Amino acid sequence: FSEASMITELKSVRDIWKKMPSERHARIFLEAMIWQSGRHCPHCGCLSSTPIRGRSARPGLYQCSERECRLQFTVTTKTPLHATKLDLRVWIAAIFLVLTSSKGISSVVMARILGVNQKTAWKMGHAIRELMDDREAVSARLNGVVEVDEAYVGGAPKFKKGVKNKRGRGTGKPMVLVAADRNGQAKAALIPNARGATLAPIMKKWIDPSSALMTDSNSAYRKIGQSFAAHHTVNHGKRQYSRPSKGAHINTVEAVNSQVQRALIGVYHRLGRQHLQRYLDEILWRWNHRQLEVKIRTRKTSSGTKTIASTIWKLIPVVEQMRGLLCCAVGRQVRRTPAWGLSWP
């Protein structure tokens, strides 16, 4: 069973069942992921506990050794997997599907692959997105050259009969602030408006002051730009999309926005305000967990063999992503409401 905690890569959903022949293997794998610094009680944080063994005891059940606590717990207690009745391998497969789907995966498709109903798959998807919220500020601040832009997400289809959608700042669609540095990291948040008083505290929290800021010509950024080492703009209204002399453009952040649009068009179809931030967390997680890889290939030409080197972004291995995802799982719960919605106790 110790082999389950030593798994370094999962290549497919089938691979999960191959490397974890029983649910006990999956439990040991999750314990290695969630309790990376050692087993601890999710109720009081005590590092001392004893396993409960017996015919009537549930698998993987422990009891806290702290005299004032003495509560029982498992690896899923007070996590988004709390009180689950599903085989833990189904949860690991669901996490695998979310992490490896380039534009996300719908609850309908996930239900079909995992053999659960759609409502269960929908709840599982949101439980996994809950883990992607960087509320502990584990990720570093954006630095270097940082691009910032607003985007409008969702709403009724643009060309639907009888629907009139104003473009730009006149629209009623949810507004999102997106920031991305040119090193491959990005952040996004739902915002009520694009005024300087709203944007300034978010940007100062996200971005290192020594960074060079790149924005469009929105006047709200003028004063904010003074808080950073440099600030350059491009004026899209005058068809100015780059200023090579200053290295100014916002193509990187617009590439992040396009990932949101691809997920909206190809997978989710409609992103309401209530759950939009969690979908953004999912899309940004995949963007932030990539690494540069140099591919070298040879091509025959009339003058001989030519070596071509190209740089591509490739996803970090899934097990490594799971390790980063589950390290902060304790203390995050997603429960059902009586009306089949979601609540966060």
PDB file of N, CA and C in Angstrom, residues 252-315:
ATOM      1  N   THR A 252      -0.819  39.507 -23.880  1.00  0.00           N
ATOM      2  CA  THR A 252      -0.776  38.375 -22.942  1.00  0.00           C
ATOM      3  C   THR A 252      -2.071  38.291 -22.145  1.00  0.00           C
ATOM      4  N   VAL A 253      -2.503  39.428 -21.611  1.00  0.00           N
ATOM      5  CA  VAL A 253      -3.722  39.417 -20.801  1.00  0.00           C
ATOM      6  C   VAL A 253      -4.948  39.145 -21.677  1.00  0.00           C
ATOM      7  N   GLU A 254      -4.902  39.552 -22.929  1.00  0.00           N
ATOM      8  CA  GLU A 254      -6.011  39.246 -23.837  1.00  0.00           C
ATOM      9  C   GLU A 254      -6.031  37.761 -24.202  1.00  0.00           C
ATOM     10  N   ALA A 255      -4.864  37.113 -24.162  1.00  0.00           N
ATOM     11  CA  ALA A 255      -4.815  35.660 -24.364  1.00  0.00           C
ATOM     12  C   ALA A 255      -5.499  34.944 -23.198  1.00  0.00           C
ATOM     13  N   VAL A 256      -5.328  35.481 -21.979  1.00  0.00           N
ATOM     14  CA  VAL A 256      -6.027  34.924 -20.812  1.00  0.00           C
ATOM     15  C   VAL A 256      -7.533  35.113 -20.978  1.00  0.00           C
ATOM     16  N   ASN A 257      -7.941  36.301 -21.399  1.00  0.00           N
ATOM     17  CA  ASN A 257      -9.367  36.567 -21.632  1.00  0.00           C
ATOM     18  C   ASN A 257      -9.952  35.620 -22.673  1.00  0.00           C
ATOM     19  N   SER A 258      -9.155  35.295 -23.683  1.00  0.00           N
ATOM     20  CA  SER A 258      -9.652  34.400 -24.735  1.00  0.00           C
ATOM     21  C   SER A 258      -9.871  32.991 -24.194  1.00  0.00           C
ATOM     22  N   GLN A 259      -9.075  32.583 -23.185  1.00  0.00           N
ATOM     23  CA  GLN A 259      -9.289  31.284 -22.548  1.00  0.00           C
ATOM     24  C   GLN A 259     -10.644  31.245 -21.850  1.00  0.00           C
ATOM     25  N   VAL A 260     -11.012  32.359 -21.229  1.00  0.00           N
ATOM     26  CA  VAL A 260     -12.327  32.463 -20.577  1.00  0.00           C
ATOM     27  C   VAL A 260     -13.430  32.364 -21.627  1.00  0.00           C
ATOM     28  N   GLN A 261     -13.257  33.058 -22.742  1.00  0.00           N
ATOM     29  CA  GLN A 261     -14.261  33.030 -23.810  1.00  0.00           C
ATOM     30  C   GLN A 261     -14.372  31.648 -24.442  1.00  0.00           C
ATOM     31  N   ARG A 262     -13.231  30.961 -24.604  1.00  0.00           N
ATOM     32  CA  ARG A 262     -13.254  29.604 -25.169  1.00  0.00           C
ATOM     33  C   ARG A 262     -14.028  28.649 -24.269  1.00  0.00           C
ATOM     34  N   ALA A 263     -13.803  28.769 -22.951  1.00  0.00           N
ATOM     35  CA  ALA A 263     -14.523  27.924 -21.988  1.00  0.00           C
ATOM     36  C   ALA A 263     -16.018  28.228 -22.019  1.00  0.00           C
ATOM     37  N   LEU A 264     -16.351  29.503 -22.191  1.00  0.00           N
ATOM     38  CA  LEU A 264     -17.759  29.918 -22.233  1.00  0.00           C
ATOM     39  C   LEU A 264     -18.452  29.390 -23.482  1.00  0.00           C
ATOM     40  N   ILE A 265     -17.795  29.535 -24.632  1.00  0.00           N
ATOM     41  CA  ILE A 265     -18.407  29.120 -25.899  1.00  0.00           C
ATOM     42  C   ILE A 265     -18.423  27.601 -26.046  1.00  0.00           C
ATOM     43  N   GLY A 266     -17.279  26.961 -25.698  1.00  0.00           N
ATOM     44  CA  GLY A 266     -17.141  25.540 -25.998  1.00  0.00           C
ATOM     45  C   GLY A 266     -17.649  24.584 -24.957  1.00  0.00           C
ATOM     46  N   VAL A 267     -17.706  25.016 -23.671  1.00  0.00           N
ATOM     47  CA  VAL A 267     -18.018  24.062 -22.606  1.00  0.00           C
ATOM     48  C   VAL A 267     -19.203  24.498 -21.754  1.00  0.00           C
ATOM     49  N   TYR A 268     -19.093  25.664 -21.100  1.00  0.00           N
ATOM     50  CA  TYR A 268     -20.082  26.018 -20.078  1.00  0.00           C
ATOM     51  C   TYR A 268     -21.296  26.761 -20.623  1.00  0.00           C
ATOM     52  N   HIS A 269     -21.139  27.443 -21.772  1.00  0.00           N
ATOM     53  CA  HIS A 269     -22.235  28.128 -22.473  1.00  0.00           C
ATOM     54  C   HIS A 269     -22.811  29.328 -21.717  1.00  0.00           C
ATOM     55  N   ARG A 270     -22.917  29.233 -20.403  1.00  0.00           N
ATOM     56  CA  ARG A 270     -23.452  30.356 -19.636  1.00  0.00           C
ATOM     57  C   ARG A 270     -22.769  30.392 -18.272  1.00  0.00           C
ATOM     58  N   LEU A 271     -22.179  31.527 -17.926  1.00  0.00           N
ATOM     59  CA  LEU A 271     -21.530  31.692 -16.633  1.00  0.00           C
ATOM     60  C   LEU A 271     -22.247  32.811 -15.876  1.00  0.00           C
ATOM     61  N   GLY A 272     -23.042  32.443 -14.872  1.00  0.00           N
ATOM     62  CA  GLY A 272     -23.765  33.435 -14.076  1.00  0.00           C
ATOM     63  C   GLY A 272     -22.863  34.077 -13.038  1.00  0.00           C
ATOM     64  N   ARG A 273     -23.282  35.222 -12.500  1.00  0.00           N
ATOM     65  CA  ARG A 273     -22.481  35.952 -11.517  1.00  0.00           C
ATOM     66  C   ARG A 273     -22.203  35.129 -10.262  1.00  0.00           C
ATOM     67  N   GLN A 274     -23.187  34.312  -9.855  1.00  0.00           N
ATOM     68  CA  GLN A 274     -23.085  33.594  -8.594  1.00  0.00           C
ATOM     69  C   GLN A 274     -21.862  32.677  -8.538  1.00  0.00           C
ATOM     70  N   HIS A 275     -21.577  31.968  -9.626  1.00  0.00           N
ATOM     71  CA  HIS A 275     -20.483  30.998  -9.637  1.00  0.00           C
ATOM     72  C   HIS A 275     -19.307  31.422 -10.522  1.00  0.00           C
ATOM     73  N   LEU A 276     -19.367  32.630 -11.089  1.00  0.00           N
ATOM     74  CA  LEU A 276     -18.358  33.054 -12.064  1.00  0.00           C
ATOM     75  C   LEU A 276     -16.943  33.049 -11.492  1.00  0.00           C
ATOM     76  N   GLN A 277     -16.766  33.521 -10.246  1.00  0.00           N
ATOM     77  CA  GLN A 277     -15.426  33.596  -9.681  1.00  0.00           C
ATOM     78  C   GLN A 277     -14.771  32.219  -9.599  1.00  0.00           C
ATOM     79  N   ARG A 278     -15.552  31.177  -9.291  1.00  0.00           N
ATOM     80  CA  ARG A 278     -14.968  29.839  -9.203  1.00  0.00           C
ATOM     81  C   ARG A 278     -14.564  29.304 -10.576  1.00  0.00           C
ATOM     82  N   TYR A 279     -15.354  29.627 -11.605  1.00  0.00           N
ATOM     83  CA  TYR A 279     -14.959  29.225 -12.960  1.00  0.00           C
ATOM     84  C   TYR A 279     -13.681  29.966 -13.385  1.00  0.00           C
ATOM     85  N   LEU A 280     -13.565  31.226 -12.976  1.00  0.00           N
ATOM     86  CA  LEU A 280     -12.338  31.975 -13.261  1.00  0.00           C
ATOM     87  C   LEU A 280     -11.141  31.336 -12.558  1.00  0.00           C
ATOM     88  N   ASP A 281     -11.345  30.912 -11.297  1.00  0.00           N
ATOM     89  CA  ASP A 281     -10.273  30.254 -10.549  1.00  0.00           C
ATOM     90  C   ASP A 281      -9.791  29.000 -11.281  1.00  0.00           C
ATOM     91  N   GLU A 282     -10.735  28.252 -11.857  1.00  0.00           N
ATOM     92  CA  GLU A 282     -10.382  27.030 -12.589  1.00  0.00           C
ATOM     93  C   GLU A 282      -9.557  27.346 -13.838  1.00  0.00           C
ATOM     94  N   ILE A 283     -10.018  28.320 -14.611  1.00  0.00           N
ATOM     95  CA  ILE A 283      -9.331  28.680 -15.860  1.00  0.00           C
ATOM     96  C   ILE A 283      -7.930  29.229 -15.555  1.00  0.00           C
ATOM     97  N   LEU A 284      -7.841  30.071 -14.514  1.00  0.00           N
ATOM     98  CA  LEU A 284      -6.554  30.643 -14.133  1.00  0.00           C
ATOM     99  C   LEU A 284      -5.608  29.583 -13.553  1.00  0.00           C
ATOM    100  N   TRP A 285      -6.165  28.568 -12.882  1.00  0.00           N
ATOM    101  CA  TRP A 285      -5.324  27.486 -12.354  1.00  0.00           C
ATOM    102  C   TRP A 285      -4.567  26.802 -13.489  1.00  0.00           C
ATOM    103  N   ARG A 286      -5.302  26.469 -14.568  1.00  0.00           N
ATOM    104  CA  ARG A 286      -4.645  25.793 -15.691  1.00  0.00           C
ATOM    105  C   ARG A 286      -3.615  26.696 -16.357  1.00  0.00           C
ATOM    106  N   TRP A 287      -3.907  27.994 -16.450  1.00  0.00           N
ATOM    107  CA  TRP A 287      -2.960  28.935 -17.050  1.00  0.00           C
ATOM    108  C   TRP A 287      -1.681  29.014 -16.205  1.00  0.00           C
ATOM    109  N   ASN A 288      -1.829  29.044 -14.886  1.00  0.00           N
ATOM    110  CA  ASN A 288      -0.695  29.233 -13.983  1.00  0.00           C
ATOM    111  C   ASN A 288       0.142  27.972 -13.772  1.00  0.00           C
ATOM    112  N   HIS A 289      -0.415  26.807 -14.129  1.00  0.00           N
ATOM    113  CA  HIS A 289       0.315  25.565 -13.889  1.00  0.00           C
ATOM    114  C   HIS A 289       0.826  24.971 -15.206  1.00  0.00           C
ATOM    115  N   ARG A 290       1.569  25.808 -15.907  1.00  0.00           N
ATOM    116  CA  ARG A 290       2.244  25.384 -17.133  1.00  0.00           C
ATOM    117  C   ARG A 290       3.740  25.646 -16.981  1.00  0.00           C
ATOM    118  N   GLN A 291       4.522  24.954 -17.764  1.00  0.00           N
ATOM    119  CA  GLN A 291       5.959  25.175 -17.759  1.00  0.00           C
ATOM    120  C   GLN A 291       6.479  25.207 -19.191  1.00  0.00           C
ATOM    121  N   LEU A 292       7.525  25.973 -19.394  1.00  0.00           N
ATOM    122  CA  LEU A 292       8.118  26.083 -20.732  1.00  0.00           C
ATOM    123  C   LEU A 292       8.910  24.823 -21.059  1.00  0.00           C
ATOM    124  N   GLU A 293       8.734  24.362 -22.276  1.00  0.00           N
ATOM    125  CA  GLU A 293       9.470  23.180 -22.733  1.00  0.00           C
ATOM    126  C   GLU A 293      10.045  23.463 -24.117  1.00  0.00           C
ATOM    127  N   VAL A 294      11.310  23.156 -24.300  1.00  0.00           N
ATOM    128  CA  VAL A 294      11.971  23.373 -25.592  1.00  0.00           C
ATOM    129  C   VAL A 294      11.924  22.067 -26.384  1.00  0.00           C
ATOM    130  N   LYS A 295      11.309  22.115 -27.563  1.00  0.00           N
ATOM    131  CA  LYS A 295      11.245  20.942 -28.443  1.00  0.00           C
ATOM    132  C   LYS A 295      12.233  21.138 -29.596  1.00  0.00           C
ATOM    133  N   ILE A 296      13.095  20.169 -29.764  1.00  0.00           N
ATOM    134  CA  ILE A 296      14.098  20.231 -30.843  1.00  0.00           C
ATOM    135  C   ILE A 296      13.752  19.191 -31.904  1.00  0.00           C
ATOM    136  N   ARG A 297      13.618  19.626 -33.144  1.00  0.00           N
ATOM    137  CA  ARG A 297      13.316  18.698 -34.236  1.00  0.00           C
ATOM    138  C   ARG A 297      14.257  18.980 -35.407  1.00  0.00           C
ATOM    139  N   THR A 298      14.473  17.974 -36.192  1.00  0.00           N
ATOM    140  CA  THR A 298      15.357  18.114 -37.357  1.00  0.00           C
ATOM    141  C   THR A 298      14.546  18.053 -38.650  1.00  0.00           C
ATOM    142  N   ARG A 299      14.964  18.814 -39.618  1.00  0.00           N
ATOM    143  CA  ARG A 299      14.281  18.842 -40.919  1.00  0.00           C
ATOM    144  C   ARG A 299      15.321  18.781 -42.034  1.00  0.00           C
ATOM    145  N   LYS A 300      15.041  17.920 -42.975  1.00  0.00           N
ATOM    146  CA  LYS A 300      15.972  17.783 -44.100  1.00  0.00           C
ATOM    147  C   LYS A 300      15.721  18.877 -45.123  1.00  0.00           C
ATOM    148  N   THR A 301      16.791  19.512 -45.549  1.00  0.00           N
ATOM    149  CA  THR A 301      16.711  20.551 -46.572  1.00  0.00           C
ATOM    150  C   THR A 301      17.681  20.197 -47.701  1.00  0.00           C
ATOM    151  N   SER A 302      17.648  20.982 -48.748  1.00  0.00           N
ATOM    152  CA  SER A 302      18.525  20.718 -49.902  1.00  0.00           C
ATOM    153  C   SER A 302      20.002  20.877 -49.536  1.00  0.00           C
ATOM    154  N   SER A 303      20.274  21.711 -48.521  1.00  0.00           N
ATOM    155  CA  SER A 303      21.664  21.949 -48.120  1.00  0.00           C
ATOM    156  C   SER A 303      22.111  21.026 -46.975  1.00  0.00           C
ATOM    157  N   GLY A 304      21.215  20.160 -46.507  1.00  0.00           N
ATOM    158  CA  GLY A 304      21.577  19.241 -45.417  1.00  0.00           C
ATOM    159  C   GLY A 304      20.456  19.149 -44.380  1.00  0.00           C
ATOM    160  N   THR A 305      20.818  18.838 -43.160  1.00  0.00           N
ATOM    161  CA  THR A 305      19.854  18.704 -42.063  1.00  0.00           C
ATOM    162  C   THR A 305      19.851  19.971 -41.218  1.00  0.00           C
ATOM    163  N   LYS A 306      18.656  20.498 -40.981  1.00  0.00           N
ATOM    164  CA  LYS A 306      18.508  21.725 -40.202  1.00  0.00           C
ATOM    165  C   LYS A 306      17.839  21.404 -38.863  1.00  0.00           C
ATOM    166  N   THR A 307      18.401  21.918 -37.770  1.00  0.00           N
ATOM    167  CA  THR A 307      17.846  21.714 -36.425  1.00  0.00           C
ATOM    168  C   THR A 307      16.994  22.921 -36.047  1.00  0.00           C
ATOM    169  N   ILE A 308      15.754  22.657 -35.668  1.00  0.00           N
ATOM    170  CA  ILE A 308      14.824  23.734 -35.307  1.00  0.00           C
ATOM    171  C   ILE A 308      14.421  23.555 -33.845  1.00  0.00           C
ATOM    172  N   ALA A 309      14.605  24.598 -33.048  1.00  0.00           N
ATOM    173  CA  ALA A 309      14.214  24.582 -31.630  1.00  0.00           C
ATOM    174  C   ALA A 309      12.988  25.473 -31.446  1.00  0.00           C
ATOM    175  N   SER A 310      11.941  24.937 -30.854  1.00  0.00           N
ATOM    176  CA  SER A 310      10.728  25.727 -30.596  1.00  0.00           C
ATOM    177  C   SER A 310      10.344  25.599 -29.126  1.00  0.00           C
ATOM    178  N   THR A 311       9.819  26.694 -28.560  1.00  0.00           N
ATOM    179  CA  THR A 311       9.425  26.732 -27.148  1.00  0.00           C
ATOM    180  C   THR A 311       7.910  26.666 -27.045  1.00  0.00           C
ATOM    181  N   ILE A 312       7.417  25.733 -26.226  1.00  0.00           N
ATOM    182  CA  ILE A 312       5.970  25.601 -26.042  1.00  0.00           C
ATOM    183  C   ILE A 312       5.640  25.573 -24.551  1.00  0.00           C
ATOM    184  N   TRP A 313       4.395  25.941 -24.227  1.00  0.00           N
ATOM    185  CA  TRP A 313       3.917  25.831 -22.853  1.00  0.00           C
ATOM    186  C   TRP A 313       3.259  24.471 -22.688  1.00  0.00           C
ATOM    187  N   LYS A 314       3.665  23.732 -21.659  1.00  0.00           N
ATOM    188  CA  LYS A 314       3.118  22.410 -21.396  1.00  0.00           C
ATOM    189  C   LYS A 314       2.629  22.337 -19.957  1.00  0.00           C
ATOM    190  N   LEU A 315       1.503  21.644 -19.719  1.00  0.00           N
ATOM    191  CA  LEU A 315       0.966  21.516 -18.369  1.00  0.00           C
ATOM    192  C   LEU A 315       1.944  20.798 -17.450  1.00  0.00           C
TER     193      LEU A 315
END
